[in-house]
């Protein structure tokens, strides 16, 4: 069995296990999630299944955008959250919610993610080394945070403020199949764009000029990834708010399974991101806290230290992946 | 004619880095670019490949202006080894070399028999067959340099443009590299390379081009072009090229 198949089977098993666990486990203990009684059916098929699917798809979109951005910027620390795409997407959605046009939230999130994606690529293109890229991301994220605060500040309906702030923390609680469909479409479109950039990402592993010299259309690759990552991160954030570090963690885990080739990391990173987030969502539901821990908060609590660890290891190797 | 550069000038910012340079390169020929750091060798090579715009003059890559070619068509005509080649991700040596087949439509993990043969031949020529499955971050500096050279060879373009391919190689490896370039020329390839090793250039190049401050100071067969006067004018030190045991030695003194 080839390495790619082994990786696929492993990640598929992990994903199925995560989805099954999320049907079984939760605050209400169920002995048989497939039982015919009305309460169980509602809990499993109308609450837990849409939520689990949303978690998996959001994780997949974030994992895929992270892997694509890492290939484009040639940096294993790139991720939609770290680079500010998620923050900008949240800003777009917050503006839509705060000004009473919530049906525009997914579109606004994707458009704002696109702006951030174009900005960070333009700024980070010439930046070498993980530190400078992370700093650009910090700058953009803080800027997005400031703008979100401004939007909340100027929002015409202050009563909705608490809900909005809560929403930006990142969660898939109470999401419907409709939400899952929104991320699913964004992931499909973004994934198709990124798929066409895969060979270009391999070429970019030689550096920009050498990539052009072996025949890669570097501008096309850059455009495809900027659009694809924005669609993925925008769709994910529109539905679930800001959930950071999945895009760093998923490709990092997959490299151990299938090596460092940026093209071969793409779909495994999506599957790993999906499985990670679906499992993390089961985890936050099982924690015995009075208020459910937000998925975005949990991701930051686990992902932050992981990010620091990868960054420190990179720095120790002189910035080489 | 594989490559014709006529009165080419290149500006980087406000600085003229290539100034009215004309060179030619024919199939089966090796031409070496010599000159001190900052002489304009790299900029000239990049301009030859259309990677830098010209401010004046023109370049013809097999009869076509390289700036008018797509990246892929350019790559099918000329392979380029940059001065400091990068391997950002620690892929295997074979995967890196397989990137040379990009313009032929190959992905490193899906090679046609023809692509595979080109990769195998390039690995063999560079003495890397045993290291093909090693990761790029687990091999020595000299082996890395050879892997990148193999990547350029696997491209099987009629023109090879190499920026300091012998940098970081020990004398034996540098000679090995020289043999590879000679074999390429013998089979009809055209090779343009830059180096700081005057003796190596004299030993393998059919012609040398000696540059300083963007201009050509001397050009032609090594023994005629690299006179003490020309070497002194280019490097600012008195230098001499002498024949030793069938090869050359270059000596510079203060």
mmCIF file of C-alpha atoms in Angstrom, chain B residues 48-192:
data_model
loop_
_atom_site.group_PDB
_atom_site.id
_atom_site.type_symbol
_atom_site.label_atom_id
_atom_site.label_comp_id
_atom_site.label_asym_id
_atom_site.label_seq_id
_atom_site.Cartn_x
_atom_site.Cartn_y
_atom_site.Cartn_z
ATOM 1 C CA UNK B 48 19.541 36.315 -20.855
ATOM 2 C CA UNK B 49 16.659 34.244 -19.436
ATOM 3 C CA UNK B 50 14.181 37.101 -19.433
ATOM 4 C CA UNK B 51 14.112 37.115 -15.624
ATOM 5 C CA UNK B 52 15.247 40.773 -15.629
ATOM 6 C CA UNK B 53 14.064 43.439 -18.074
ATOM 7 C CA UNK B 54 16.592 45.134 -20.342
ATOM 8 C CA UNK B 55 17.001 48.892 -20.383
ATOM 9 C CA UNK B 56 18.697 48.740 -23.736
ATOM 10 C CA UNK B 57 19.737 46.286 -26.438
ATOM 11 C CA UNK B 58 18.164 42.893 -26.980
ATOM 12 C CA UNK B 59 18.449 39.202 -26.154
ATOM 13 C CA UNK B 60 17.560 36.347 -28.452
ATOM 14 C CA UNK B 61 17.039 32.889 -26.957
ATOM 15 C CA UNK B 62 17.034 30.548 -29.958
ATOM 16 C CA UNK B 63 15.730 33.404 -32.071
ATOM 17 C CA UNK B 64 13.049 34.654 -29.653
ATOM 18 C CA UNK B 65 13.022 37.443 -27.064
ATOM 19 C CA UNK B 66 12.770 35.457 -23.775
ATOM 20 C CA UNK B 67 10.474 38.112 -22.262
ATOM 21 C CA UNK B 68 7.878 37.206 -24.869
ATOM 22 C CA UNK B 69 7.910 33.512 -23.964
ATOM 23 C CA UNK B 70 5.764 31.898 -21.269
ATOM 24 C CA UNK B 71 7.684 30.526 -18.300
ATOM 25 C CA UNK B 72 7.111 27.016 -19.595
ATOM 26 C CA UNK B 73 8.353 27.627 -23.145
ATOM 27 C CA UNK B 74 11.374 29.459 -21.758
ATOM 28 C CA UNK B 75 12.132 26.536 -19.456
ATOM 29 C CA UNK B 76 12.045 24.142 -22.419
ATOM 30 C CA UNK B 77 14.765 26.247 -24.089
ATOM 31 C CA UNK B 78 16.991 27.121 -21.152
ATOM 32 C CA UNK B 79 17.645 25.675 -17.694
ATOM 33 C CA UNK B 80 18.911 27.974 -14.945
ATOM 34 C CA UNK B 81 20.808 27.264 -11.758
ATOM 35 C CA UNK B 82 20.690 30.310 -9.483
ATOM 36 C CA UNK B 83 23.666 31.341 -7.400
ATOM 37 C CA UNK B 84 22.130 30.269 -4.102
ATOM 38 C CA UNK B 85 19.625 27.564 -5.026
ATOM 39 C CA UNK B 86 17.018 26.894 -2.374
ATOM 40 C CA UNK B 87 15.209 23.790 -1.259
ATOM 41 C CA UNK B 88 12.665 25.265 1.128
ATOM 42 C CA UNK B 89 11.109 21.918 2.037
ATOM 43 C CA UNK B 90 13.232 18.900 2.946
ATOM 44 C CA UNK B 91 12.003 16.725 0.062
ATOM 45 C CA UNK B 92 14.055 13.794 -1.226
ATOM 46 C CA UNK B 93 16.948 14.365 -3.632
ATOM 47 C CA UNK B 94 15.010 12.532 -6.375
ATOM 48 C CA UNK B 95 11.918 14.727 -5.837
ATOM 49 C CA UNK B 96 14.033 17.869 -6.098
ATOM 50 C CA UNK B 97 15.682 16.662 -9.303
ATOM 51 C CA UNK B 98 12.257 15.676 -10.684
ATOM 52 C CA UNK B 99 11.196 19.346 -10.454
ATOM 53 C CA UNK B 100 13.458 19.783 -13.472
ATOM 54 C CA UNK B 101 10.729 17.967 -15.446
ATOM 55 C CA UNK B 102 8.109 20.594 -14.514
ATOM 56 C CA UNK B 103 8.026 22.218 -17.943
ATOM 57 C CA UNK B 104 7.564 18.778 -19.505
ATOM 58 C CA UNK B 105 4.323 18.462 -17.539
ATOM 59 C CA UNK B 106 5.548 16.100 -14.852
ATOM 60 C CA UNK B 107 4.779 16.240 -11.143
ATOM 61 C CA UNK B 108 7.586 14.808 -8.988
ATOM 62 C CA UNK B 109 5.437 11.868 -7.895
ATOM 63 C CA UNK B 110 3.971 11.097 -11.326
ATOM 64 C CA UNK B 111 6.811 10.743 -13.825
ATOM 65 C CA UNK B 112 6.430 9.290 -17.294
ATOM 66 C CA UNK B 113 9.100 6.755 -18.324
ATOM 67 C CA UNK B 114 10.801 9.562 -20.288
ATOM 68 C CA UNK B 115 10.789 11.882 -17.273
ATOM 69 C CA UNK B 116 12.046 9.088 -15.050
ATOM 70 C CA UNK B 117 14.868 8.349 -17.488
ATOM 71 C CA UNK B 118 15.879 12.028 -17.522
ATOM 72 C CA UNK B 119 15.873 12.170 -13.712
ATOM 73 C CA UNK B 120 17.856 8.937 -13.423
ATOM 74 C CA UNK B 121 20.417 10.138 -15.992
ATOM 75 C CA UNK B 122 20.852 13.465 -14.192
ATOM 76 C CA UNK B 123 21.272 11.735 -10.815
ATOM 77 C CA UNK B 124 23.789 9.343 -12.360
ATOM 78 C CA UNK B 125 25.749 12.154 -14.058
ATOM 79 C CA UNK B 126 26.035 14.016 -10.749
ATOM 80 C CA UNK B 127 26.960 10.895 -8.770
ATOM 81 C CA UNK B 128 23.793 11.032 -6.698
ATOM 82 C CA UNK B 129 22.165 7.696 -7.575
ATOM 83 C CA UNK B 130 22.873 6.319 -4.102
ATOM 84 C CA UNK B 131 21.491 9.414 -2.396
ATOM 85 C CA UNK B 132 18.236 9.652 -4.353
ATOM 86 C CA UNK B 133 15.987 8.863 -1.401
ATOM 87 C CA UNK B 134 17.899 11.012 1.102
ATOM 88 C CA UNK B 135 16.242 14.173 2.338
ATOM 89 C CA UNK B 136 17.754 17.469 1.163
ATOM 90 C CA UNK B 137 18.474 18.490 4.772
ATOM 91 C CA UNK B 138 20.360 15.262 5.443
ATOM 92 C CA UNK B 139 23.104 15.685 2.819
ATOM 93 C CA UNK B 140 26.292 17.776 2.697
ATOM 94 C CA UNK B 141 26.714 21.192 1.084
ATOM 95 C CA UNK B 142 28.559 19.724 -1.903
ATOM 96 C CA UNK B 143 25.856 17.086 -2.378
ATOM 97 C CA UNK B 144 23.184 19.788 -2.230
ATOM 98 C CA UNK B 145 25.003 21.775 -4.922
ATOM 99 C CA UNK B 146 25.150 18.654 -7.107
ATOM 100 C CA UNK B 147 21.457 17.922 -6.503
ATOM 101 C CA UNK B 148 20.550 21.381 -7.764
ATOM 102 C CA UNK B 149 22.848 20.917 -10.771
ATOM 103 C CA UNK B 150 21.126 17.583 -11.445
ATOM 104 C CA UNK B 151 17.756 19.374 -11.275
ATOM 105 C CA UNK B 152 18.962 21.764 -14.006
ATOM 106 C CA UNK B 153 20.330 18.871 -16.107
ATOM 107 C CA UNK B 154 17.077 16.910 -15.810
ATOM 108 C CA UNK B 155 15.320 19.809 -17.514
ATOM 109 C CA UNK B 156 17.148 18.682 -20.705
ATOM 110 C CA UNK B 157 16.995 22.167 -22.166
ATOM 111 C CA UNK B 158 19.369 22.903 -25.052
ATOM 112 C CA UNK B 159 20.828 25.865 -23.141
ATOM 113 C CA UNK B 160 22.227 25.666 -19.589
ATOM 114 C CA UNK B 161 22.778 28.872 -17.617
ATOM 115 C CA UNK B 162 24.596 28.246 -14.336
ATOM 116 C CA UNK B 163 25.433 30.903 -11.761
ATOM 117 C CA UNK B 164 28.569 29.816 -9.890
ATOM 118 C CA UNK B 165 27.927 26.078 -10.112
ATOM 119 C CA UNK B 166 31.317 25.312 -8.530
ATOM 120 C CA UNK B 167 30.750 27.454 -5.425
ATOM 121 C CA UNK B 168 31.063 25.291 -2.328
ATOM 122 C CA UNK B 169 32.504 22.306 -4.212
ATOM 123 C CA UNK B 170 35.875 20.779 -3.305
ATOM 124 C CA UNK B 171 38.477 20.601 -6.129
ATOM 125 C CA UNK B 172 37.545 17.030 -7.069
ATOM 126 C CA UNK B 173 33.840 17.855 -7.158
ATOM 127 C CA UNK B 174 34.535 21.003 -9.176
ATOM 128 C CA UNK B 175 36.369 18.856 -11.723
ATOM 129 C CA UNK B 176 33.457 16.438 -11.733
ATOM 130 C CA UNK B 177 31.127 19.350 -12.444
ATOM 131 C CA UNK B 178 33.455 20.435 -15.262
ATOM 132 C CA UNK B 179 33.212 16.949 -16.780
ATOM 133 C CA UNK B 180 29.413 17.111 -16.619
ATOM 134 C CA UNK B 181 29.393 20.467 -18.447
ATOM 135 C CA UNK B 182 31.796 19.171 -21.082
ATOM 136 C CA UNK B 183 29.628 16.114 -21.659
ATOM 137 C CA UNK B 184 26.610 18.388 -22.030
ATOM 138 C CA UNK B 185 28.434 20.509 -24.615
ATOM 139 C CA UNK B 186 29.728 17.415 -26.435
ATOM 140 C CA UNK B 187 26.145 16.238 -26.893
ATOM 141 C CA UNK B 188 25.172 19.550 -28.462
ATOM 142 C CA UNK B 189 24.192 21.591 -25.417
ATOM 143 C CA UNK B 190 25.173 25.235 -24.965
ATOM 144 C CA UNK B 191 26.519 26.198 -21.538
ATOM 145 C CA UNK B 192 26.928 29.655 -20.022
#
